[in-house]
């Protein structure tokens, strides 16, 4: 086999970027090798110990991105809207910062001649939420809408790009969407998705799918690939958790609007996001799973994943 092609992975110690690094490292015969980009020195040591090249770069600094992309075949680009700008940041909002970072990445990719970029984006929610309260920068779901607009940076720069959209993570069932023990002793799963099926998946499937897209060469350039492991309604999540725990779990739908007044951080943003899942269900769930499984045969249906993670559910101390 010839020299391996380098894939620069941004956010290499985060959820999405970390899964991409793991997927590339787990397949030494693929012809690709990961170059991990991170600012987290502690986690960088862990990657170095695994024999993975680690470089330091900052999405706020285009010149550093050019250095990270130099000599690479491709890159996985992901931004983190949820990370607030620092006190000395030139950006005035998280949305402005995220779009500025996407622009930096697109220009750096064009300048260094990357052959294939995979940009982790999301859909514009505004057509599905015409009457929803506006949030930061006038968007309904800023962390999605801002990314959707940022797609244009890659297109306008002429960068060969595949666009991927991440699912609602199964892993949120250990945190934000975790089940709880009710006063009557039963386990309740309360989620603000009504009766809708939601595009869902495990973080690991993001990495494996992205790795497979790079493996397809330029055949998927210009395409948008929805990364999904399963389509799940609240009852499906409850059934999978019940099987993992060995006792019944009752699903209780919550009105997303109630979240807006909950006092939680970014309450309006999160409430609109879940309302979008409900309003856009018909369009979001039009996914060709046969095609996705051909791309990534290891896609994990929720029930299978829940059973494999039964110890993590039991660790919730319900």
Short mmCIF file of C-alpha atoms in Angstrom, two decimals:
data_model
loop_
_atom_site.label_atom_id
_atom_site.label_comp_id
_atom_site.label_asym_id
_atom_site.label_seq_id
_atom_site.Cartn_x
_atom_site.Cartn_y
_atom_site.Cartn_z
CA UNK A 1 0.00 0.00 0.00
CA UNK A 2 1.27 3.51 -0.85
CA UNK A 3 1.70 6.43 1.49
CA UNK A 4 -1.38 7.02 3.60
CA UNK A 5 -3.50 10.09 3.00
CA UNK A 6 -3.80 12.45 5.94
CA UNK A 7 -7.21 13.53 7.22
CA UNK A 8 -7.01 16.57 9.48
CA UNK A 9 -9.69 16.27 12.15
CA UNK A 10 -10.82 19.41 13.94
CA UNK A 11 -12.26 19.07 17.43
CA UNK A 12 -10.37 15.82 17.80
CA UNK A 13 -11.00 15.56 21.54
CA UNK A 14 -14.71 16.40 21.26
CA UNK A 15 -17.64 14.11 20.55
CA UNK A 16 -17.77 14.24 16.75
CA UNK A 17 -14.10 14.84 16.02
CA UNK A 18 -13.07 12.24 18.57
CA UNK A 19 -15.30 9.65 16.93
CA UNK A 20 -13.74 10.39 13.54
CA UNK A 21 -10.20 9.99 14.91
CA UNK A 22 -11.17 6.69 16.54
CA UNK A 23 -12.77 5.39 13.35
CA UNK A 24 -9.73 6.19 11.22
CA UNK A 25 -7.34 4.73 13.80
CA UNK A 26 -9.42 1.55 14.03
CA UNK A 27 -9.00 0.83 10.31
CA UNK A 28 -5.27 0.77 9.52
CA UNK A 29 -5.91 -0.76 6.09
CA UNK A 30 -8.09 2.09 4.80
CA UNK A 31 -5.26 4.17 3.41
CA UNK A 32 -6.04 7.10 5.71
CA UNK A 33 -4.34 8.38 8.83
CA UNK A 34 -5.70 10.99 11.22
CA UNK A 35 -4.02 14.26 12.11
CA UNK A 36 -5.77 15.35 15.29
CA UNK A 37 -6.27 19.04 15.98
CA UNK A 38 -6.89 20.07 19.57
CA UNK A 39 -6.18 22.79 22.13
CA UNK A 40 -6.65 20.39 25.04
CA UNK A 41 -3.12 19.42 26.07
CA UNK A 42 -4.25 16.73 28.51
CA UNK A 43 -6.28 14.86 25.93
CA UNK A 44 -3.60 15.44 23.34
CA UNK A 45 -1.28 13.30 25.44
CA UNK A 46 -3.80 10.46 25.24
CA UNK A 47 -3.86 10.69 21.44
CA UNK A 48 -0.09 10.84 21.21
CA UNK A 49 0.12 7.71 23.34
CA UNK A 50 -1.98 5.96 20.70
CA UNK A 51 0.46 6.98 17.98
CA UNK A 52 -1.82 9.64 16.48
CA UNK A 53 -0.27 12.82 15.12
CA UNK A 54 -1.49 15.83 17.10
CA UNK A 55 -1.22 19.45 16.04
CA UNK A 56 -2.43 22.62 17.69
CA UNK A 57 -4.68 25.00 15.79
CA UNK A 58 -7.52 27.36 16.54
CA UNK A 59 -10.66 27.83 14.46
CA UNK A 60 -10.46 31.52 15.28
CA UNK A 61 -7.05 31.68 13.57
CA UNK A 62 -7.07 30.99 9.82
CA UNK A 63 -3.29 30.87 9.60
CA UNK A 64 -3.14 28.08 12.17
CA UNK A 65 -5.75 26.13 10.19
CA UNK A 66 -3.66 26.46 7.05
CA UNK A 67 -0.74 24.93 8.91
CA UNK A 68 -2.96 22.10 10.20
CA UNK A 69 -4.31 21.42 6.70
CA UNK A 70 -0.97 21.67 4.92
CA UNK A 71 -0.09 18.43 3.16
CA UNK A 72 -3.37 16.75 4.09
CA UNK A 73 -5.72 15.02 1.67
CA UNK A 74 -8.87 16.08 3.48
CA UNK A 75 -10.37 17.42 6.67
CA UNK A 76 -13.31 16.93 8.96
CA UNK A 77 -14.56 20.33 10.08
CA UNK A 78 -16.82 20.76 13.10
CA UNK A 79 -17.58 23.83 15.18
CA UNK A 80 -19.05 24.17 18.65
CA UNK A 81 -21.79 26.80 18.91
CA UNK A 82 -22.28 25.98 22.58
CA UNK A 83 -18.81 27.23 23.50
CA UNK A 84 -19.14 30.94 24.30
CA UNK A 85 -16.62 33.43 22.94
CA UNK A 86 -13.88 34.40 25.36
CA UNK A 87 -13.83 37.82 26.96
CA UNK A 88 -11.22 39.08 24.48
CA UNK A 89 -12.90 37.54 21.42
CA UNK A 90 -13.51 39.65 18.31
CA UNK A 91 -16.89 37.92 17.90
CA UNK A 92 -19.98 39.47 19.45
CA UNK A 93 -22.10 36.29 19.63
CA UNK A 94 -21.74 32.53 19.44
CA UNK A 95 -23.42 32.50 16.04
CA UNK A 96 -21.10 35.15 14.63
CA UNK A 97 -18.15 33.24 16.01
CA UNK A 98 -19.27 29.90 14.56
CA UNK A 99 -19.82 31.40 11.13
CA UNK A 100 -16.47 33.18 11.34
CA UNK A 101 -14.81 29.88 12.19
CA UNK A 102 -16.51 28.10 9.30
CA UNK A 103 -15.32 30.84 6.97
CA UNK A 104 -11.77 30.48 8.29
CA UNK A 105 -11.88 26.72 7.70
CA UNK A 106 -13.27 27.08 4.18
CA UNK A 107 -10.64 29.61 3.15
CA UNK A 108 -7.85 27.55 4.71
CA UNK A 109 -9.09 24.43 2.92
CA UNK A 110 -9.15 26.24 -0.42
CA UNK A 111 -5.72 27.79 0.12
CA UNK A 112 -4.09 24.44 0.94
CA UNK A 113 -5.82 22.55 -1.86
CA UNK A 114 -7.64 19.96 0.21
CA UNK A 115 -9.19 17.29 -2.00
CA UNK A 116 -12.15 16.51 0.25
CA UNK A 117 -13.70 18.31 3.21
CA UNK A 118 -16.54 16.97 5.32
CA UNK A 119 -18.37 19.81 7.05
CA UNK A 120 -20.62 18.96 10.00
CA UNK A 121 -23.64 21.15 9.46
CA UNK A 122 -27.36 21.14 10.32
CA UNK A 123 -30.57 22.08 8.56
CA UNK A 124 -32.15 25.53 8.68
CA UNK A 125 -35.07 25.24 11.11
CA UNK A 126 -36.74 28.56 10.31
CA UNK A 127 -39.14 27.33 7.60
CA UNK A 128 -40.61 24.90 10.15
CA UNK A 129 -40.86 27.40 13.00
CA UNK A 130 -42.43 30.53 11.49
CA UNK A 131 -44.03 31.66 14.74
CA UNK A 132 -41.34 30.53 17.20
CA UNK A 133 -39.63 33.10 19.42
CA UNK A 134 -36.40 34.31 17.86
CA UNK A 135 -33.15 33.63 19.66
CA UNK A 136 -29.58 34.83 19.21
CA UNK A 137 -28.98 36.76 15.98
CA UNK A 138 -32.65 36.39 15.08
CA UNK A 139 -32.48 32.66 14.44
CA UNK A 140 -34.97 30.14 15.82
CA UNK A 141 -32.33 27.48 16.55
CA UNK A 142 -29.03 29.36 16.23
CA UNK A 143 -26.74 26.33 16.51
CA UNK A 144 -28.50 24.82 13.48
CA UNK A 145 -29.52 27.81 11.37
CA UNK A 146 -26.11 29.45 11.56
CA UNK A 147 -24.39 26.26 10.41
CA UNK A 148 -26.84 25.93 7.50
CA UNK A 149 -25.96 29.43 6.30
CA UNK A 150 -22.25 28.65 6.70
CA UNK A 151 -22.53 25.93 4.03
CA UNK A 152 -22.14 28.74 1.51
CA UNK A 153 -18.59 29.47 2.65
CA UNK A 154 -17.41 26.06 1.44
CA UNK A 155 -19.39 26.25 -1.80
CA UNK A 156 -18.25 29.79 -2.60
CA UNK A 157 -14.61 28.87 -1.89
CA UNK A 158 -14.83 25.99 -4.37
CA UNK A 159 -13.88 23.44 -1.73
CA UNK A 160 -14.87 19.83 -2.60
CA UNK A 161 -17.25 19.30 0.30
CA UNK A 162 -19.61 16.66 1.62
CA UNK A 163 -22.12 18.00 4.13
CA UNK A 164 -23.17 15.77 7.02
CA UNK A 165 -25.88 16.36 9.60
CA UNK A 166 -25.62 14.81 13.03
CA UNK A 167 -28.54 13.06 14.78
CA UNK A 168 -29.90 13.50 18.28
CA UNK A 169 -27.39 11.49 20.26
CA UNK A 170 -28.42 8.36 22.10
CA UNK A 171 -25.90 9.53 24.69
CA UNK A 172 -28.25 12.38 25.67
CA UNK A 173 -30.23 9.70 27.54
CA UNK A 174 -27.45 9.71 30.13
CA UNK A 175 -27.64 13.48 30.59
CA UNK A 176 -30.33 15.90 29.43
CA UNK A 177 -32.90 13.25 28.46
CA UNK A 178 -32.05 10.75 31.21
CA UNK A 179 -34.87 8.63 32.70
CA UNK A 180 -35.76 9.16 36.36
CA UNK A 181 -37.45 7.30 39.17
CA UNK A 182 -40.88 8.77 39.96
CA UNK A 183 -42.32 9.07 43.46
CA UNK A 184 -44.44 5.96 42.89
CA UNK A 185 -41.27 3.95 42.21
CA UNK A 186 -41.73 3.60 38.45
CA UNK A 187 -39.14 4.73 35.92
CA UNK A 188 -40.25 7.62 33.73
CA UNK A 189 -38.67 8.87 30.52
CA UNK A 190 -39.88 12.43 29.94
CA UNK A 191 -38.90 13.89 26.57
CA UNK A 192 -40.11 16.95 24.63
CA UNK A 193 -40.66 15.16 21.31
CA UNK A 194 -44.36 14.33 21.53
CA UNK A 195 -45.18 11.30 19.39
CA UNK A 196 -42.65 12.16 16.70
CA UNK A 197 -39.94 9.88 15.45
CA UNK A 198 -36.55 11.56 15.81
CA UNK A 199 -33.40 11.01 13.76
CA UNK A 200 -31.19 9.41 16.37
CA UNK A 201 -27.79 7.83 16.67
CA UNK A 202 -24.70 7.11 18.67
CA UNK A 203 -21.66 9.36 18.49
CA UNK A 204 -19.53 6.43 17.30
CA UNK A 205 -21.62 6.10 14.15
CA UNK A 206 -20.68 9.65 13.19
CA UNK A 207 -17.01 8.72 13.03
CA UNK A 208 -17.57 5.48 11.17
CA UNK A 209 -19.86 7.12 8.62
CA UNK A 210 -17.51 10.06 8.05
CA UNK A 211 -14.60 7.64 7.61
CA UNK A 212 -16.63 5.72 5.03
CA UNK A 213 -17.48 8.92 3.15
CA UNK A 214 -13.78 9.72 2.80
CA UNK A 215 -13.35 6.17 1.52
CA UNK A 216 -15.84 6.80 -1.27
CA UNK A 217 -13.57 9.46 -2.72
CA UNK A 218 -15.22 12.31 -4.61
CA UNK A 219 -18.46 10.41 -5.32
CA UNK A 220 -20.21 12.12 -2.42
CA UNK A 221 -18.82 15.61 -2.94
CA UNK A 222 -21.71 18.05 -3.06
CA UNK A 223 -24.04 15.66 -1.28
CA UNK A 224 -25.68 16.10 2.12
CA UNK A 225 -25.59 12.89 4.14
CA UNK A 226 -27.87 12.63 7.19
CA UNK A 227 -25.99 10.55 9.75
CA UNK A 228 -28.51 8.37 11.55
CA UNK A 229 -28.45 5.06 13.36
CA UNK A 230 -32.22 4.77 13.86
CA UNK A 231 -35.55 6.59 13.88
CA UNK A 232 -36.99 6.56 17.40
CA UNK A 233 -40.14 7.81 19.05
CA UNK A 234 -40.30 8.32 22.81
CA UNK A 235 -41.91 4.91 23.22
CA UNK A 236 -39.01 3.32 21.35
CA UNK A 237 -36.48 4.94 23.65
CA UNK A 238 -38.47 3.81 26.69
CA UNK A 239 -38.70 0.24 25.38
CA UNK A 240 -34.97 0.03 24.73
CA UNK A 241 -34.09 1.38 28.17
CA UNK A 242 -36.61 -1.00 29.77
CA UNK A 243 -34.98 -3.96 28.04
CA UNK A 244 -31.55 -2.80 29.20
CA UNK A 245 -32.66 -2.29 32.80
CA UNK A 246 -34.97 -5.28 33.07
CA UNK A 247 -37.95 -3.26 34.32
CA UNK A 248 -40.71 -1.16 32.73
CA UNK A 249 -40.05 2.41 31.64
CA UNK A 250 -42.96 4.76 30.97
CA UNK A 251 -42.64 7.45 28.32
CA UNK A 252 -44.16 10.83 29.17
CA UNK A 253 -44.24 13.49 26.43
CA UNK A 254 -43.35 17.01 27.54
CA UNK A 255 -44.49 20.17 25.77
CA UNK A 256 -41.33 21.77 24.30
CA UNK A 257 -42.75 25.18 25.20
CA UNK A 258 -42.41 24.26 28.87
CA UNK A 259 -38.64 24.19 28.43
CA UNK A 260 -38.61 27.81 27.37
CA UNK A 261 -39.65 28.82 30.88
CA UNK A 262 -37.57 26.25 32.75
CA UNK A 263 -34.68 28.54 33.59
CA UNK A 264 -32.17 26.16 32.02
CA UNK A 265 -29.33 27.66 29.95
CA UNK A 266 -30.36 28.48 26.38
CA UNK A 267 -33.92 27.42 27.21
CA UNK A 268 -35.48 29.11 24.19
CA UNK A 269 -32.95 27.58 21.82
CA UNK A 270 -33.52 24.07 23.19
CA UNK A 271 -37.32 24.44 23.22
CA UNK A 272 -37.32 25.50 19.57
CA UNK A 273 -34.98 22.63 18.66
CA UNK A 274 -37.35 20.01 20.02
CA UNK A 275 -40.36 21.73 18.43
CA UNK A 276 -38.47 21.57 15.14
CA UNK A 277 -38.04 17.81 15.55
CA UNK A 278 -41.82 17.55 15.86
CA UNK A 279 -42.77 19.99 13.09
CA UNK A 280 -40.24 18.68 10.57
CA UNK A 281 -40.74 14.98 11.31
CA UNK A 282 -42.16 14.12 7.89
CA UNK A 283 -39.15 15.57 6.06
CA UNK A 284 -36.43 14.66 8.54
CA UNK A 285 -37.35 10.98 8.59
CA UNK A 286 -37.04 10.49 4.82
CA UNK A 287 -33.79 8.57 5.20
CA UNK A 288 -32.56 5.73 3.01
CA UNK A 289 -31.28 3.40 5.70
CA UNK A 290 -30.35 0.71 3.18
CA UNK A 291 -27.95 3.19 1.58
CA UNK A 292 -26.61 4.32 4.97
CA UNK A 293 -26.02 0.72 6.05
CA UNK A 294 -24.15 0.08 2.82
CA UNK A 295 -21.97 3.06 3.72
CA UNK A 296 -21.63 2.05 7.38
CA UNK A 297 -22.67 -1.59 7.99
CA UNK A 298 -22.13 -1.14 11.72
CA UNK A 299 -25.02 1.29 12.29
CA UNK A 300 -26.46 0.57 15.73
CA UNK A 301 -30.24 0.46 16.20
CA UNK A 302 -31.23 1.96 19.53
CA UNK A 303 -32.28 -1.32 21.15
CA UNK A 304 -28.95 -2.93 20.32
CA UNK A 305 -27.01 0.08 21.59
CA UNK A 306 -29.09 0.33 24.80
CA UNK A 307 -28.46 -3.33 25.64
CA UNK A 308 -24.73 -2.88 25.03
CA UNK A 309 -24.80 0.12 27.40
CA UNK A 310 -26.95 -1.38 30.15
CA UNK A 311 -24.22 -0.72 32.72
CA UNK A 312 -24.27 2.97 31.92
CA UNK A 313 -28.04 3.10 32.40
CA UNK A 314 -27.73 1.22 35.69
CA UNK A 315 -25.06 3.70 36.77
CA UNK A 316 -27.71 6.45 36.68
CA UNK A 317 -28.81 5.18 40.12
CA UNK A 318 -32.48 5.25 39.24
#
